[in-house]
PDB file of C-alpha atoms in Angstrom:
ATOM      1  CA  MET A   1     -33.310  87.268 -13.134  1.00 49.00           C
ATOM      2  CA  LYS A   2     -29.271  85.870 -12.828  1.00 48.00           C
ATOM      3  CA  LYS A   3     -29.725  82.609 -11.818  1.00 45.00           C
ATOM      4  CA  ILE A   4     -32.355  82.667 -14.108  1.00 42.00           C
ATOM      5  CA  SER A   5     -29.665  83.143 -17.199  1.00 48.00           C
ATOM      6  CA  THR A   6     -27.108  81.837 -15.630  1.00 47.00           C
ATOM      7  CA  ILE A   7     -29.290  78.897 -15.889  1.00 41.00           C
ATOM      8  CA  LEU A   8     -30.170  79.427 -19.037  1.00 38.00           C
ATOM      9  CA  ILE A   9     -27.066  79.893 -20.456  1.00 46.00           C
ATOM     10  CA  LEU A  10     -25.407  76.785 -19.180  1.00 43.00           C
ATOM     11  CA  SER A  11     -28.589  74.941 -20.819  1.00 46.00           C
ATOM     12  CA  LEU A  12     -28.160  76.583 -24.119  1.00 42.00           C
ATOM     13  CA  PHE A  13     -24.338  75.466 -24.181  1.00 45.00           C
ATOM     14  CA  SER A  14     -25.149  71.746 -23.136  1.00 44.00           C
ATOM     15  CA  PHE A  15     -27.772  71.162 -25.804  1.00 40.00           C
ATOM     16  CA  SER A  16     -24.940  72.819 -28.191  1.00 47.00           C
ATOM     17  CA  ALA A  17     -22.366  70.356 -27.210  1.00 46.00           C
ATOM     18  CA  PHE A  18     -25.106  67.301 -26.638  1.00 40.00           C
ATOM     19  CA  ALA A  19     -26.128  67.943 -30.647  1.00 45.00           C
ATOM     20  CA  GLN A  20     -22.752  67.657 -31.718  1.00 50.00           C
ATOM     21  CA  ILE A  21     -22.316  64.360 -30.621  1.00 44.00           C
ATOM     22  CA  PRO A  22     -23.055  61.930 -33.379  1.00 48.00           C
ATOM     23  CA  LYS A  23     -25.589  60.189 -33.295  1.00 47.00           C
ATOM     24  CA  LEU A  24     -24.948  55.927 -32.908  1.00 43.00           C
ATOM     25  CA  PRO A  25     -26.795  54.383 -35.719  1.00 44.00           C
ATOM     26  CA  GLN A  26     -29.698  52.529 -33.965  1.00 44.00           C
ATOM     27  CA  LEU A  27     -29.208  48.830 -35.373  1.00 41.00           C
ATOM     28  CA  THR A  28     -32.393  46.767 -33.754  1.00 47.00           C
ATOM     29  CA  SER A  29     -31.973  44.239 -36.323  1.00 49.00           C
ATOM     30  CA  TYR A  30     -28.272  42.363 -37.170  1.00 65.00           C
ATOM     31  CA  GLY A  31     -29.865  39.016 -39.115  1.00 86.00           C
ATOM     32  CA  PHE A  32     -30.449  34.893 -38.875  1.00 92.00           C
ATOM     33  CA  ARG A  33     -27.895  32.599 -40.747  1.00 94.00           C
ATOM     34  CA  LEU A  34     -28.550  29.555 -40.861  1.00 96.00           C
ATOM     35  CA  GLY A  35     -26.388  26.357 -42.140  1.00 97.00           C
ATOM     36  CA  LEU A  36     -25.453  23.308 -42.336  1.00 98.00           C
ATOM     37  CA  THR A  37     -22.575  21.128 -40.022  1.00 98.00           C
ATOM     38  CA  ALA A  38     -20.072  18.371 -39.223  1.00 97.00           C
ATOM     39  CA  SER A  39     -17.801  17.744 -37.031  1.00 97.00           C
ATOM     40  CA  PRO A  40     -15.978  14.448 -36.041  1.00 98.00           C
ATOM     41  CA  THR A  41     -15.365  13.819 -32.293  1.00 97.00           C
ATOM     42  CA  ILE A  42     -13.459  11.891 -30.455  1.00 98.00           C
ATOM     43  CA  GLY A  43     -15.489  10.521 -26.859  1.00 97.00           C
ATOM     44  CA  TRP A  44     -14.828   9.570 -23.739  1.00 97.00           C
ATOM     45  CA  VAL A  45     -16.565   8.157 -20.920  1.00 97.00           C
ATOM     46  CA  LYS A  46     -15.654   8.680 -17.204  1.00 96.00           C
ATOM     47  CA  PRO A  47     -17.659   5.971 -14.508  1.00 95.00           C
ATOM     48  CA  GLU A  48     -17.318   6.654 -10.478  1.00 93.00           C
ATOM     49  CA  GLN A  49     -17.704   2.451 -10.108  1.00 88.00           C
ATOM     50  CA  GLY A  50     -14.456   1.868 -12.339  1.00 91.00           C
ATOM     51  CA  LYS A  51     -12.019   3.419 -14.539  1.00 94.00           C
ATOM     52  CA  SER A  52     -11.900   5.273 -18.287  1.00 95.00           C
ATOM     53  CA  ASP A  53     -10.084   2.914 -20.348  1.00 92.00           C
ATOM     54  CA  GLY A  54      -9.421   4.954 -23.736  1.00 91.00           C
ATOM     55  CA  ILE A  55     -11.271   7.586 -26.325  1.00 95.00           C
ATOM     56  CA  ALA A  56     -13.486   6.296 -28.990  1.00 96.00           C
ATOM     57  CA  LEU A  57     -14.479   8.015 -32.362  1.00 97.00           C
ATOM     58  CA  GLY A  58     -17.955   9.271 -32.910  1.00 97.00           C
ATOM     59  CA  PHE A  59     -19.481  11.869 -35.804  1.00 97.00           C
ATOM     60  CA  SER A  60     -22.106  14.862 -35.266  1.00 98.00           C
ATOM     61  CA  TYR A  61     -23.833  16.365 -38.218  1.00 98.00           C
ATOM     62  CA  GLY A  62     -27.086  18.827 -38.494  1.00 98.00           C
ATOM     63  CA  LEU A  63     -27.766  21.910 -39.323  1.00 98.00           C
ATOM     64  CA  MET A  64     -26.729  25.041 -37.034  1.00 98.00           C
ATOM     65  CA  GLY A  65     -27.814  28.881 -36.526  1.00 97.00           C
ATOM     66  CA  ASP A  66     -26.688  32.474 -35.395  1.00 96.00           C
ATOM     67  CA  PHE A  67     -29.479  34.743 -33.583  1.00 96.00           C
ATOM     68  CA  ASN A  68     -27.375  37.721 -34.208  1.00 93.00           C
ATOM     69  CA  PHE A  69     -28.419  40.261 -31.409  1.00 91.00           C
ATOM     70  CA  ALA A  70     -25.155  42.649 -31.611  1.00 90.00           C
ATOM     71  CA  PRO A  71     -22.373  43.230 -34.120  1.00 87.00           C
ATOM     72  CA  ASN A  72     -20.210  41.476 -32.115  1.00 93.00           C
ATOM     73  CA  TYR A  73     -22.756  38.827 -30.308  1.00 95.00           C
ATOM     74  CA  SER A  74     -24.638  36.055 -31.428  1.00 96.00           C
ATOM     75  CA  PHE A  75     -27.499  33.713 -29.508  1.00 97.00           C
ATOM     76  CA  SER A  76     -26.070  30.497 -31.464  1.00 97.00           C
ATOM     77  CA  THR A  77     -27.595  26.726 -31.457  1.00 97.00           C
ATOM     78  CA  ALA A  78     -27.602  23.859 -34.044  1.00 98.00           C
ATOM     79  CA  LEU A  79     -29.892  20.577 -34.059  1.00 98.00           C
ATOM     80  CA  THR A  80     -27.609  17.538 -34.683  1.00 98.00           C
ATOM     81  CA  ILE A  81     -27.937  13.897 -34.865  1.00 98.00           C
ATOM     82  CA  THR A  82     -24.556  13.432 -32.451  1.00 98.00           C
ATOM     83  CA  THR A  83     -22.353   9.969 -31.404  1.00 97.00           C
ATOM     84  CA  MET A  84     -20.757   9.712 -28.503  1.00 96.00           C
ATOM     85  CA  ASN A  85     -18.418   7.263 -28.018  1.00 96.00           C
ATOM     86  CA  GLY A  86     -16.049   6.050 -25.163  1.00 96.00           C
ATOM     87  CA  LYS A  87     -14.900   3.094 -23.050  1.00 96.00           C
ATOM     88  CA  SER A  88     -14.296   2.123 -19.573  1.00 96.00           C
ATOM     89  CA  THR A  89     -14.015  -1.165 -17.570  1.00 95.00           C
ATOM     90  CA  GLU A  90     -16.521  -1.298 -14.479  1.00 93.00           C
ATOM     91  CA  VAL A  91     -17.792  -3.972 -12.556  1.00 88.00           C
ATOM     92  CA  ASP A  92     -21.315  -6.235 -12.997  1.00 80.00           C
ATOM     93  CA  PRO A  93     -23.136  -4.127 -15.353  1.00 81.00           C
ATOM     94  CA  THR A  94     -27.164  -3.854 -14.260  1.00 75.00           C
ATOM     95  CA  TYR A  95     -27.734  -5.299 -17.231  1.00 75.00           C
ATOM     96  CA  ILE A  96     -25.235  -8.109 -17.590  1.00 75.00           C
ATOM     97  CA  LYS A  97     -25.727  -9.404 -13.885  1.00 65.00           C
ATOM     98  CA  SER A  98     -29.650  -9.490 -15.658  1.00 62.00           C
ATOM     99  CA  LEU A  99     -28.486 -12.283 -18.389  1.00 64.00           C
ATOM    100  CA  ASP A 100     -27.084 -15.016 -15.645  1.00 57.00           C
ATOM    101  CA  LEU A 101     -23.751 -15.446 -17.359  1.00 56.00           C
ATOM    102  CA  ALA A 102     -21.416 -15.719 -14.419  1.00 53.00           C
ATOM    103  CA  ALA A 103     -21.051 -19.104 -13.126  1.00 52.00           C
ATOM    104  CA  ASN A 104     -21.071 -17.197  -9.665  1.00 54.00           C
ATOM    105  CA  LYS A 105     -22.828 -14.393  -9.191  1.00 61.00           C
ATOM    106  CA  SER A 106     -21.389 -13.595  -5.516  1.00 68.00           C
ATOM    107  CA  ILE A 107     -17.889 -12.416  -7.178  1.00 77.00           C
ATOM    108  CA  PRO A 108     -17.609  -9.527  -9.226  1.00 80.00           C
ATOM    109  CA  VAL A 109     -16.710  -9.550 -12.477  1.00 85.00           C
ATOM    110  CA  ALA A 110     -14.637  -6.878 -14.471  1.00 89.00           C
ATOM    111  CA  TYR A 111     -16.077  -5.860 -18.462  1.00 92.00           C
ATOM    112  CA  ASP A 112     -14.420  -3.770 -20.694  1.00 94.00           C
ATOM    113  CA  LEU A 113     -17.092  -1.940 -22.159  1.00 95.00           C
ATOM    114  CA  LYS A 114     -17.832   0.367 -24.684  1.00 96.00           C
ATOM    115  CA  TYR A 115     -20.804   2.705 -24.897  1.00 96.00           C
ATOM    116  CA  LYS A 116     -21.892   4.013 -28.086  1.00 97.00           C
ATOM    117  CA  VAL A 117     -24.883   6.485 -27.954  1.00 98.00           C
ATOM    118  CA  GLN A 118     -26.353   8.693 -30.049  1.00 98.00           C
ATOM    119  CA  TYR A 119     -28.002  11.902 -29.271  1.00 98.00           C
ATOM    120  CA  LEU A 120     -30.611  14.488 -30.914  1.00 98.00           C
ATOM    121  CA  GLU A 121     -28.182  17.939 -29.305  1.00 98.00           C
ATOM    122  CA  LEU A 122     -29.904  20.928 -29.293  1.00 98.00           C
ATOM    123  CA  PRO A 123     -27.328  23.959 -27.322  1.00 98.00           C
ATOM    124  CA  LEU A 124     -28.035  27.490 -26.297  1.00 98.00           C
ATOM    125  CA  THR A 125     -25.016  28.901 -26.917  1.00 98.00           C
ATOM    126  CA  ILE A 126     -23.556  32.672 -26.927  1.00 98.00           C
ATOM    127  CA  LYS A 127     -20.770  33.318 -29.584  1.00 97.00           C
ATOM    128  CA  LEU A 128     -18.306  36.362 -29.219  1.00 97.00           C
ATOM    129  CA  LYS A 129     -17.182  37.847 -32.151  1.00 96.00           C
ATOM    130  CA  THR A 130     -13.942  39.772 -32.986  1.00 97.00           C
ATOM    131  CA  VAL A 131     -14.505  42.429 -36.014  1.00 94.00           C
ATOM    132  CA  LYS A 132     -14.496  41.194 -39.809  1.00 92.00           C
ATOM    133  CA  ASP A 133     -11.250  42.175 -41.514  1.00 93.00           C
ATOM    134  CA  ASN A 134     -10.511  40.979 -44.835  1.00 93.00           C
ATOM    135  CA  GLY A 135     -13.265  38.995 -44.842  1.00 92.00           C
ATOM    136  CA  ARG A 136     -12.339  36.889 -41.549  1.00 95.00           C
ATOM    137  CA  ARG A 137     -13.606  36.885 -38.162  1.00 96.00           C
ATOM    138  CA  TYR A 138     -12.921  34.751 -35.329  1.00 98.00           C
ATOM    139  CA  TYR A 139     -15.320  33.768 -31.912  1.00 98.00           C
ATOM    140  CA  GLY A 140     -15.139  32.467 -28.532  1.00 98.00           C
ATOM    141  CA  GLN A 141     -18.101  30.211 -27.711  1.00 98.00           C
ATOM    142  CA  PHE A 142     -19.627  29.130 -24.248  1.00 98.00           C
ATOM    143  CA  GLY A 143     -22.929  27.773 -23.274  1.00 98.00           C
ATOM    144  CA  LEU A 144     -25.852  24.666 -22.458  1.00 98.00           C
ATOM    145  CA  SER A 145     -25.601  21.289 -24.307  1.00 97.00           C
ATOM    146  CA  ASN A 146     -29.000  19.627 -24.220  1.00 98.00           C
ATOM    147  CA  SER A 147     -29.256  15.997 -25.359  1.00 98.00           C
ATOM    148  CA  PHE A 148     -32.089  13.333 -26.169  1.00 98.00           C
ATOM    149  CA  LEU A 149     -31.384   9.493 -26.159  1.00 98.00           C
ATOM    150  CA  LEU A 150     -32.003   8.097 -29.654  1.00 98.00           C
ATOM    151  CA  SER A 151     -30.252   4.866 -29.425  1.00 97.00           C
ATOM    152  CA  ALA A 152     -27.964   3.212 -26.805  1.00 97.00           C
ATOM    153  CA  LYS A 153     -25.759   0.209 -27.527  1.00 96.00           C
ATOM    154  CA  GLN A 154     -22.440  -1.171 -25.566  1.00 94.00           C
ATOM    155  CA  ASP A 155     -20.311  -3.708 -26.088  1.00 94.00           C
ATOM    156  CA  ALA A 156     -18.777  -5.843 -23.354  1.00 92.00           C
ATOM    157  CA  VAL A 157     -15.659  -8.059 -22.907  1.00 92.00           C
ATOM    158  CA  SER A 158     -14.822 -10.289 -19.619  1.00 88.00           C
ATOM    159  CA  SER A 159     -12.798 -13.227 -19.112  1.00 83.00           C
ATOM    160  CA  THR A 160     -16.139 -15.464 -19.583  1.00 80.00           C
ATOM    161  CA  ALA A 161     -18.406 -13.556 -21.423  1.00 83.00           C
ATOM    162  CA  GLN A 162     -18.295 -11.062 -24.838  1.00 88.00           C
ATOM    163  CA  LEU A 163     -21.661  -9.265 -26.166  1.00 90.00           C
ATOM    164  CA  ASP A 164     -21.298  -6.821 -28.940  1.00 92.00           C
ATOM    165  CA  ASN A 165     -24.035  -4.279 -29.561  1.00 94.00           C
ATOM    166  CA  VAL A 166     -26.448  -4.998 -26.795  1.00 92.00           C
ATOM    167  CA  LYS A 167     -29.187  -2.520 -26.110  1.00 93.00           C
ATOM    168  CA  ILE A 168     -28.947  -0.438 -23.806  1.00 94.00           C
ATOM    169  CA  SER A 169     -31.505   2.106 -23.819  1.00 94.00           C
ATOM    170  CA  ASP A 170     -33.370   0.970 -21.262  1.00 92.00           C
ATOM    171  CA  TYR A 171     -30.438   1.392 -19.115  1.00 93.00           C
ATOM    172  CA  THR A 172     -29.531   4.537 -20.299  1.00 96.00           C
ATOM    173  CA  LYS A 173     -31.444   8.131 -19.061  1.00 97.00           C
ATOM    174  CA  PHE A 174     -33.102  10.068 -21.911  1.00 98.00           C
ATOM    175  CA  TYR A 175     -31.622  13.227 -20.812  1.00 98.00           C
ATOM    176  CA  ARG A 176     -28.356  14.646 -20.873  1.00 98.00           C
ATOM    177  CA  ALA A 177     -26.983  18.181 -19.976  1.00 98.00           C
ATOM    178  CA  GLY A 178     -22.991  19.664 -20.726  1.00 98.00           C
ATOM    179  CA  LEU A 179     -20.949  22.395 -20.796  1.00 98.00           C
ATOM    180  CA  ILE A 180     -19.857  23.643 -23.774  1.00 98.00           C
ATOM    181  CA  ILE A 181     -16.561  25.972 -24.084  1.00 98.00           C
ATOM    182  CA  GLY A 182     -14.946  26.272 -27.901  1.00 98.00           C
ATOM    183  CA  GLY A 183     -13.355  28.459 -29.710  1.00 98.00           C
ATOM    184  CA  GLY A 184     -12.845  29.214 -33.829  1.00 98.00           C
ATOM    185  CA  GLY A 185     -13.083  30.743 -36.533  1.00 97.00           C
ATOM    186  CA  GLU A 186     -15.424  32.043 -39.887  1.00 96.00           C
ATOM    187  CA  PHE A 187     -14.407  33.350 -44.203  1.00 97.00           C
ATOM    188  CA  ASP A 188     -16.264  34.734 -46.373  1.00 95.00           C
ATOM    189  CA  ILE A 189     -16.580  32.768 -49.335  1.00 94.00           C
ATOM    190  CA  SER A 190     -18.671  34.748 -51.396  1.00 89.00           C
ATOM    191  CA  ALA A 191     -21.456  37.218 -50.047  1.00 84.00           C
ATOM    192  CA  ASN A 192     -23.604  35.388 -48.328  1.00 87.00           C
ATOM    193  CA  THR A 193     -21.751  32.287 -47.579  1.00 94.00           C
ATOM    194  CA  SER A 194     -19.407  31.956 -45.155  1.00 96.00           C
ATOM    195  CA  PHE A 195     -16.950  28.308 -43.829  1.00 97.00           C
ATOM    196  CA  VAL A 196     -16.997  27.161 -40.159  1.00 98.00           C
ATOM    197  CA  ALA A 197     -14.150  25.692 -38.639  1.00 98.00           C
ATOM    198  CA  GLY A 198     -13.440  25.203 -34.541  1.00 98.00           C
ATOM    199  CA  LEU A 199     -12.446  23.188 -31.568  1.00 98.00           C
ATOM    200  CA  THR A 200     -15.782  22.657 -29.085  1.00 98.00           C
ATOM    201  CA  PHE A 201     -15.628  20.553 -25.482  1.00 98.00           C
ATOM    202  CA  ASN A 202     -18.802  19.004 -24.794  1.00 98.00           C
ATOM    203  CA  ASN A 203     -18.909  18.292 -20.583  1.00 98.00           C
ATOM    204  CA  GLY A 204     -21.126  15.839 -19.843  1.00 97.00           C
ATOM    205  CA  PHE A 205     -22.023  16.919 -15.689  1.00 95.00           C
ATOM    206  CA  THR A 206     -24.827  14.731 -15.598  1.00 97.00           C
ATOM    207  CA  ASN A 207     -25.200  11.052 -14.823  1.00 97.00           C
ATOM    208  CA  ILE A 208     -26.142   8.938 -18.199  1.00 97.00           C
ATOM    209  CA  THR A 209     -27.159   5.512 -16.412  1.00 95.00           C
ATOM    210  CA  THR A 210     -30.337   4.728 -14.826  1.00 93.00           C
ATOM    211  CA  ASP A 211     -28.525   2.637 -12.559  1.00 88.00           C
ATOM    212  CA  LYS A 212     -28.847   4.141  -8.836  1.00 87.00           C
ATOM    213  CA  ASN A 213     -25.424   2.544  -7.700  1.00 86.00           C
ATOM    214  CA  ARG A 214     -23.453   3.560 -10.634  1.00 89.00           C
ATOM    215  CA  ASP A 215     -23.094   7.140 -12.707  1.00 95.00           C
ATOM    216  CA  VAL A 216     -21.055   7.350 -15.239  1.00 96.00           C
ATOM    217  CA  ARG A 217     -21.051  10.814 -17.684  1.00 97.00           C
ATOM    218  CA  ASN A 218     -19.683  11.321 -21.624  1.00 97.00           C
ATOM    219  CA  HIS A 219     -17.847  13.848 -22.560  1.00 98.00           C
ATOM    220  CA  TYR A 220     -16.058  14.525 -26.011  1.00 98.00           C
ATOM    221  CA  LEU A 221     -14.372  16.330 -28.416  1.00 98.00           C
ATOM    222  CA  ALA A 222     -15.540  18.011 -31.617  1.00 98.00           C
ATOM    223  CA  LEU A 223     -13.768  19.495 -34.852  1.00 98.00           C
ATOM    224  CA  ASN A 224     -16.309  21.762 -35.829  1.00 97.00           C
ATOM    225  CA  PHE A 225     -16.634  22.092 -39.822  1.00 98.00           C
ATOM    226  CA  GLY A 226     -19.911  23.744 -41.292  1.00 98.00           C
ATOM    227  CA  VAL A 227     -21.317  26.108 -44.311  1.00 98.00           C
ATOM    228  CA  PHE A 228     -23.297  29.397 -43.632  1.00 97.00           C
ATOM    229  CA  PHE A 229     -25.818  30.842 -46.317  1.00 93.00           C
TER     230      PHE A 229
END
């Protein structure tokens, strides 16, 4: 009987203590935000059979969206048209060899190349945000870049030939994957509108050429601007 009384008393104390703990609000939906984005980019390429030869400017524009699944966490995506440009020096690209431009095809020829590749980009990232303070909050972003080829052109210059805007879509892979890491800030303009500014590094980790004997990867740094509505 004493044991039962003791258990009942302890149970009452536990229930009383639990009842005094403030209940957290049951937040099940944090909303979805849609906006417009535009980003100048600085791109470069890294060929394994050759060398990178400087940067080239590009541009990205389109829609962006945040699915907020917790107070400070969002699943962030976008749908953009992104140009990834870059320069390299490579020996005898496949399509150039097929044009029979070299007087002696047995001698390798080095070409200064400029890649001008345009993708439809669908990033899938997680965005970690700080608590909003005076209409400002900051974020870090990490995830996967998915890019689908829209067009690909190339300028090629050697000691014996010069080609401009050659279409190389048939020699460029349709899908490109990359790793995204970035950060920035979000600043309220009005109750429902905010301005976003940030910096993103997109590190391509798949070969963009269809040539089995070559491996070329492209990367870019973007200065992100956008408006959420």
